[in-house]
PDB file of C-alpha atoms in Angstrom:
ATOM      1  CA  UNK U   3     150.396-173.364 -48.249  1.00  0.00           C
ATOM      2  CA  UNK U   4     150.016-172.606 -44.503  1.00  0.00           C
ATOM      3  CA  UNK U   5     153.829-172.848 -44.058  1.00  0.00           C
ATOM      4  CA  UNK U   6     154.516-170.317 -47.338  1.00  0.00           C
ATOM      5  CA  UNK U   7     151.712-168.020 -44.969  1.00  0.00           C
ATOM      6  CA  UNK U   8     153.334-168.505 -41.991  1.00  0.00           C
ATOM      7  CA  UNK U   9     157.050-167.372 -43.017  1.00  0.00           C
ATOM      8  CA  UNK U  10     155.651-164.168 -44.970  1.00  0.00           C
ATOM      9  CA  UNK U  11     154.015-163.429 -41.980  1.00  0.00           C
ATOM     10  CA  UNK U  12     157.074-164.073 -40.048  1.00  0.00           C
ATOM     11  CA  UNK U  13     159.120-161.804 -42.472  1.00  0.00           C
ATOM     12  CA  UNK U  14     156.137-159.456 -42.520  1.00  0.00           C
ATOM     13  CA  UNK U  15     156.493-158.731 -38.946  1.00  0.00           C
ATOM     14  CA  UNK U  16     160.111-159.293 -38.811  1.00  0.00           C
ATOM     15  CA  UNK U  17     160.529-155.981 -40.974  1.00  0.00           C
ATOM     16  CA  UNK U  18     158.059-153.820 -39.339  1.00  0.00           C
ATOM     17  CA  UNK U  19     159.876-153.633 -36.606  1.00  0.00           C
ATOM     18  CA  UNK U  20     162.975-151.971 -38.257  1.00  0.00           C
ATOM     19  CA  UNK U  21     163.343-148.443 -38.334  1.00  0.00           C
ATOM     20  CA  UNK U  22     165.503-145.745 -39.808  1.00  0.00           C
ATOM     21  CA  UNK U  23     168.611-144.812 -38.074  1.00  0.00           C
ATOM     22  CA  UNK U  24     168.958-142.095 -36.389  1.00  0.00           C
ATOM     23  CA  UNK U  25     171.491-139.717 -36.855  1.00  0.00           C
ATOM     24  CA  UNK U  26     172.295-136.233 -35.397  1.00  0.00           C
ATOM     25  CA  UNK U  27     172.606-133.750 -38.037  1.00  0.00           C
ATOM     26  CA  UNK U  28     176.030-132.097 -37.579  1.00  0.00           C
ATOM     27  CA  UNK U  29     174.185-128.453 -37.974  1.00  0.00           C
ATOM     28  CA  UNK U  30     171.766-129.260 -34.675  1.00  0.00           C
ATOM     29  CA  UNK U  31     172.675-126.415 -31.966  1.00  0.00           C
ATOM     30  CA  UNK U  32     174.610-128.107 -29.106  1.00  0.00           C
ATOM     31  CA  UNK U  33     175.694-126.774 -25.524  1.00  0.00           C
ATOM     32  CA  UNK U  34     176.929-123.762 -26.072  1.00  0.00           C
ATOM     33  CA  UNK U  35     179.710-121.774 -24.937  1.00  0.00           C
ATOM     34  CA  UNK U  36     180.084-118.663 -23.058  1.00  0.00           C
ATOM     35  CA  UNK U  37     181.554-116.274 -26.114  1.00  0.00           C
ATOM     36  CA  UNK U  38     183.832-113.438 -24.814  1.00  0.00           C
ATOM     37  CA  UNK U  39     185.009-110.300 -27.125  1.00  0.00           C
ATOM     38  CA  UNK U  40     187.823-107.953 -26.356  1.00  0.00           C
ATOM     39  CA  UNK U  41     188.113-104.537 -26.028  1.00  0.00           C
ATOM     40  CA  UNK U  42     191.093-102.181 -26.340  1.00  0.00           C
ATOM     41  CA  UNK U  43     190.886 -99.648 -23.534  1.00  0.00           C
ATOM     42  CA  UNK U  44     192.602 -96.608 -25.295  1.00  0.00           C
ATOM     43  CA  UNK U  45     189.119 -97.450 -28.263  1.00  0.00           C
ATOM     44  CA  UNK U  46     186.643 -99.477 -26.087  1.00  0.00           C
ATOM     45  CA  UNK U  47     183.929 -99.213 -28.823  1.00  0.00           C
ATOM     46  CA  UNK U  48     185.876-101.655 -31.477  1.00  0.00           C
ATOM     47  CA  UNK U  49     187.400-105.204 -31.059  1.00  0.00           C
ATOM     48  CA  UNK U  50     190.563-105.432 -30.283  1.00  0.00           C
ATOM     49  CA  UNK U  51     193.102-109.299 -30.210  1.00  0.00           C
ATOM     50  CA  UNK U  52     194.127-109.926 -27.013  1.00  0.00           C
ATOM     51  CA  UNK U  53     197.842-111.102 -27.357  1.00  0.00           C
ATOM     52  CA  UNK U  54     199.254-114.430 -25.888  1.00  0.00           C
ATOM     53  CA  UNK U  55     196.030-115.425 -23.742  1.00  0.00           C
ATOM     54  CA  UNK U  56     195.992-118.608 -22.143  1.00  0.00           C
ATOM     55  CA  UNK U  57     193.181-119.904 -20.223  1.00  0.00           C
ATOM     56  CA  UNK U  58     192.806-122.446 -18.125  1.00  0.00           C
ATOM     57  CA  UNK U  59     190.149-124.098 -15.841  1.00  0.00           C
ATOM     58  CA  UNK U  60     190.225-124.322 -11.747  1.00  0.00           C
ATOM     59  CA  UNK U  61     191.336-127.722 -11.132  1.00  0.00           C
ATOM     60  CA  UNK U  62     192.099-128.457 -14.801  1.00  0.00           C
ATOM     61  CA  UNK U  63     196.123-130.233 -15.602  1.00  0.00           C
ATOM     62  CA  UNK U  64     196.033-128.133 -19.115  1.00  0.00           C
ATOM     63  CA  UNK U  65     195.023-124.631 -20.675  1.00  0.00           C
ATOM     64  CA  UNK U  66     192.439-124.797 -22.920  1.00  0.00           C
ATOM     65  CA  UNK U  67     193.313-125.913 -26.778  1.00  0.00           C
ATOM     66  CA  UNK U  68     192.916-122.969 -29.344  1.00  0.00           C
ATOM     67  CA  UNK U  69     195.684-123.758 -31.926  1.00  0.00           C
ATOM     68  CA  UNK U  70     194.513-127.277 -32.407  1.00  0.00           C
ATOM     69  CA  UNK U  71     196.951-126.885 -35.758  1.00  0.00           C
ATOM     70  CA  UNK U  72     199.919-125.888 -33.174  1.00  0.00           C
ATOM     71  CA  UNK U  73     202.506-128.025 -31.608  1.00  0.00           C
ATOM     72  CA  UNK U  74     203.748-126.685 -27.934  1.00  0.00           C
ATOM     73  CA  UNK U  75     203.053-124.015 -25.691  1.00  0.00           C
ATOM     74  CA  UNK U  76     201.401-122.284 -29.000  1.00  0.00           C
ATOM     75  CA  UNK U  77     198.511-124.599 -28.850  1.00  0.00           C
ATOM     76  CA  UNK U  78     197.318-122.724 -25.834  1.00  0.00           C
ATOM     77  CA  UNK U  79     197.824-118.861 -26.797  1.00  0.00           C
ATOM     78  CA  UNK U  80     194.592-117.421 -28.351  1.00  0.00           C
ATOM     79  CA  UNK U  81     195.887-114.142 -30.622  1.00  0.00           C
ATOM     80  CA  UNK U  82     192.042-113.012 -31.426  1.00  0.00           C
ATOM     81  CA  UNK U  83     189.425-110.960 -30.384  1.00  0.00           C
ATOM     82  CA  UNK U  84     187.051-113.390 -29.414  1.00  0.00           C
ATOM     83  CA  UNK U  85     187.130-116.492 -27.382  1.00  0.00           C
ATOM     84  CA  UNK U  86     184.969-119.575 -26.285  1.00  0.00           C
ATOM     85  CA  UNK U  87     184.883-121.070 -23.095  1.00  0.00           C
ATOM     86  CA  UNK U  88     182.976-124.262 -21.709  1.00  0.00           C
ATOM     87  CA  UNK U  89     180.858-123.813 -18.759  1.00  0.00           C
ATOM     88  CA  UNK U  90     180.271-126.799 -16.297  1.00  0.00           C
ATOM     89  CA  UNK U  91     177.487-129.022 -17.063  1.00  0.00           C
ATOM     90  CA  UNK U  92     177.581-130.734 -13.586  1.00  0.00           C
ATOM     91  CA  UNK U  93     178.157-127.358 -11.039  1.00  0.00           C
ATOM     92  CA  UNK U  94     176.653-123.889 -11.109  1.00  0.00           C
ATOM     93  CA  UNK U  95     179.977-122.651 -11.181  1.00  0.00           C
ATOM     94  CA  UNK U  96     183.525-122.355 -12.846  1.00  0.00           C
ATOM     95  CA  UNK U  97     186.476-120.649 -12.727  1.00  0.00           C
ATOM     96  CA  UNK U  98     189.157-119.934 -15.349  1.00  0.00           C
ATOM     97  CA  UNK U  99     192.618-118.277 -15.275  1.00  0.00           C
ATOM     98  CA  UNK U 100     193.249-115.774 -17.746  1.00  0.00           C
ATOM     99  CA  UNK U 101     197.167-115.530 -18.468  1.00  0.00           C
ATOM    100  CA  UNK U 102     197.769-111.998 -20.593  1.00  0.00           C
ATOM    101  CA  UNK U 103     200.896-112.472 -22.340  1.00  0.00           C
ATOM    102  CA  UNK U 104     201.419-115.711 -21.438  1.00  0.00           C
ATOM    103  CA  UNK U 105     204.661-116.407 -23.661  1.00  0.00           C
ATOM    104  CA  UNK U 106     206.618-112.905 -22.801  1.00  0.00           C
ATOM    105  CA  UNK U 107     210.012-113.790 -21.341  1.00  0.00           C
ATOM    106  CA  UNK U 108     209.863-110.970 -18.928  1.00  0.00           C
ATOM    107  CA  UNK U 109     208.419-112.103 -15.843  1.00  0.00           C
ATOM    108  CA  UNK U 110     206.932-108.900 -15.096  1.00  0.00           C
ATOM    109  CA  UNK U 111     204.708-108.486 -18.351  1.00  0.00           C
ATOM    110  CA  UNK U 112     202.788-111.950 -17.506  1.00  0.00           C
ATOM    111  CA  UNK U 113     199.441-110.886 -16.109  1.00  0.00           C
ATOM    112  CA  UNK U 114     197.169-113.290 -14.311  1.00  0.00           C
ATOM    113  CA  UNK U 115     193.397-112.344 -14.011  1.00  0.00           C
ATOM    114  CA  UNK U 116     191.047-114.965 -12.373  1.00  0.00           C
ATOM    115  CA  UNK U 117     186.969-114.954 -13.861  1.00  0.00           C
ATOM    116  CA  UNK U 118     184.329-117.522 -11.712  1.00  0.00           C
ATOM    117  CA  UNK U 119     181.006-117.040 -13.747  1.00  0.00           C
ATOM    118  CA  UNK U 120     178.183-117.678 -11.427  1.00  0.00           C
ATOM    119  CA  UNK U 121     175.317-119.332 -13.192  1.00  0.00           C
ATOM    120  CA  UNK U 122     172.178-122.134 -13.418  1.00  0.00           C
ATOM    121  CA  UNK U 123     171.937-124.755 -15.887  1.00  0.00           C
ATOM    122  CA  UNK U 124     168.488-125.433 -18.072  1.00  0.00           C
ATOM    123  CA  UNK U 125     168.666-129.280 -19.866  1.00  0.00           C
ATOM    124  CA  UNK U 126     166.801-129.141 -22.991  1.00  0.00           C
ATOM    125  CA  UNK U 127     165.506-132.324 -24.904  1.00  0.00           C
ATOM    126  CA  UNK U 128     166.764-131.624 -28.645  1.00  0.00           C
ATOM    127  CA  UNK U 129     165.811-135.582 -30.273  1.00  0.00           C
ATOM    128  CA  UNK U 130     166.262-138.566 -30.052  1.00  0.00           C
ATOM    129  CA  UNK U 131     169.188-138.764 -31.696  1.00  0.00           C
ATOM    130  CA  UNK U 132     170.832-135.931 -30.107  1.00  0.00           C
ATOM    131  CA  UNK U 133     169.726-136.273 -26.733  1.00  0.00           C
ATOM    132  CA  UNK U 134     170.183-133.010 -24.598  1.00  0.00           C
ATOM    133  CA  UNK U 135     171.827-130.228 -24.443  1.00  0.00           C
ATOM    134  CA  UNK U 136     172.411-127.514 -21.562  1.00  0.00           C
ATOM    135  CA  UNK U 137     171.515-123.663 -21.904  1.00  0.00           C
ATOM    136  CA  UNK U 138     172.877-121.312 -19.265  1.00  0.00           C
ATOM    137  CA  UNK U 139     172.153-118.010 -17.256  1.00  0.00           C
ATOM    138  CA  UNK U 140     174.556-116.002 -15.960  1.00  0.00           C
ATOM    139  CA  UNK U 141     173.346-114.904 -12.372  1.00  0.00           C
ATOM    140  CA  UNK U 142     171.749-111.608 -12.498  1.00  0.00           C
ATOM    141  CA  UNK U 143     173.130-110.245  -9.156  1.00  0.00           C
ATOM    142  CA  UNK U 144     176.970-111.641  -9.509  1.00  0.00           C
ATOM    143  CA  UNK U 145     177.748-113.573 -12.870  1.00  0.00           C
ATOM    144  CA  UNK U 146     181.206-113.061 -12.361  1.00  0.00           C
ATOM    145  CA  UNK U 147     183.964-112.251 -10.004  1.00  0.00           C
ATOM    146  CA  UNK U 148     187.519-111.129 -10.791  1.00  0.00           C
ATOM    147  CA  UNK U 149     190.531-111.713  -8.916  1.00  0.00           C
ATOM    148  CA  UNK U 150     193.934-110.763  -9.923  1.00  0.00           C
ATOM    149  CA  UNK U 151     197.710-111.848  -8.804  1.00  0.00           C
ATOM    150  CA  UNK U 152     198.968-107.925  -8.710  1.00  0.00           C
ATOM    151  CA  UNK U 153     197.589-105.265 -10.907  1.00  0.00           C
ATOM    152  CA  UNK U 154     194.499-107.022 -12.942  1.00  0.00           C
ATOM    153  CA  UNK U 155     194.767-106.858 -16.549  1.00  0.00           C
ATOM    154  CA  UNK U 156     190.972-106.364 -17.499  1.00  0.00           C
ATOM    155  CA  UNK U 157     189.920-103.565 -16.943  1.00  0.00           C
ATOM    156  CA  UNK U 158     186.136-103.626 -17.169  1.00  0.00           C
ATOM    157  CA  UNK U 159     183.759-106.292 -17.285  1.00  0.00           C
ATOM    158  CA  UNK U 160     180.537-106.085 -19.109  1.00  0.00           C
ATOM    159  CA  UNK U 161     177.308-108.956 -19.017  1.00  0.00           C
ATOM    160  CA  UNK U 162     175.938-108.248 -22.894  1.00  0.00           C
ATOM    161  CA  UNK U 163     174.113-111.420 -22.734  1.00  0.00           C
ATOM    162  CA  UNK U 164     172.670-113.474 -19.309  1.00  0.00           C
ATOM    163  CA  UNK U 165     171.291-116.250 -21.703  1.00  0.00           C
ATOM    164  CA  UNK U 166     173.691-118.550 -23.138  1.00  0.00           C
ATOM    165  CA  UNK U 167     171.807-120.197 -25.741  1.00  0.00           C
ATOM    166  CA  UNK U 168     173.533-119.649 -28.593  1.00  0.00           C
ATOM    167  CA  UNK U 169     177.458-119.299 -30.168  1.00  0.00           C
ATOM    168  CA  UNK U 170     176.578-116.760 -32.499  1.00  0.00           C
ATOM    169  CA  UNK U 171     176.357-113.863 -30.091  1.00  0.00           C
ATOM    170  CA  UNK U 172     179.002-112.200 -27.369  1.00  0.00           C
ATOM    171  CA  UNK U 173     178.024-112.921 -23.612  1.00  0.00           C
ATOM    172  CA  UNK U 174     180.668-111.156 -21.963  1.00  0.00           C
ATOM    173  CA  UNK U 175     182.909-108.064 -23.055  1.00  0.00           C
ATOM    174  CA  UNK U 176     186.268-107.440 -21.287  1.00  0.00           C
ATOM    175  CA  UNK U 177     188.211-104.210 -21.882  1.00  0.00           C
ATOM    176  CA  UNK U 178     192.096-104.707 -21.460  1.00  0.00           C
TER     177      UNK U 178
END
């Protein structure tokens, strides 16, 4: 009897120690990423695609992936009014390259634009089974600078957002 005791205590125990997995739900917000929309100069008030951008990161071997259905040089060429760029999780800053018609085969209508954002990094404890995430704030006395290689290509840069805490919402607005 003490024996048939002893191992359903033993099996008692044994299972309260289990617990449920856990599992991130794939709709838990993330790190976002700093969401740019494009403007049109000659109609600044509507969006407008920017044609053949490709951006790449300071320091980076490739452009940033936005085709991930292309093969090529196409994979890299973002034909939309809106992009999404990654901002360092280990640095307060970053800098991208932002090639305008990247795919023309006339030298002279490739434009090269250069954005560092300027920010500081919050961590924020989503669960246990997530971990954390980073939230971002654009510096409020220079989030940005631009640089060009000849004649820039964006012609005004406007801060619609300081606190990147979300995907759903434009941070930055660039007029071409």
């Amino acid at each position: 009897m003490k024996k048939i005791i002893s191992i359903l205590l033993l099996f008692a125990f044994g299972f309260s120690s289990c617990e449920k997995d856990d599992i991130c739900d794939a709709n838990t917000p993330t790190t976002p990423r700093l969401v740019i929309t494009f403007y049109d100069d000659i109609d600044p008030t509507t969006p407008a695609p920017v044609l053949n951008l490709k951006v790449q990161g300071d320091g980076e071997d490739t452009p940033i992936i936005f085709n991930s259905g292309a093969v090529g040089e196409a994979q890299y060429l973002a034909n939309t009014t809106s992009i999404s760029l990654p901002l360092k999780t280990n640095g307060d800053t970053v800098t991208y390259k932002f090639t305008y018609n990247a795919n023309s085969p006339t030298p002279g209508a490739i434009v090269v634009d250069y954005l560092t954002f300027k920010y500081t990094r919050e961590n924020i404890y989503v669960s246990r089974a997530c971990g954390f995430k980073m939230n971002f704030v654009l510096d409020p006395l220079e989030p940005y600078v631009h640089t060009s290689d000849g004649s820039p290509w964006m012609l005004n840069i406007t801060v619609k957002n300081r606190n990147i805490v979300s995907e759903n919402e434009t941070h930055l607005d660039i007029v071409f």
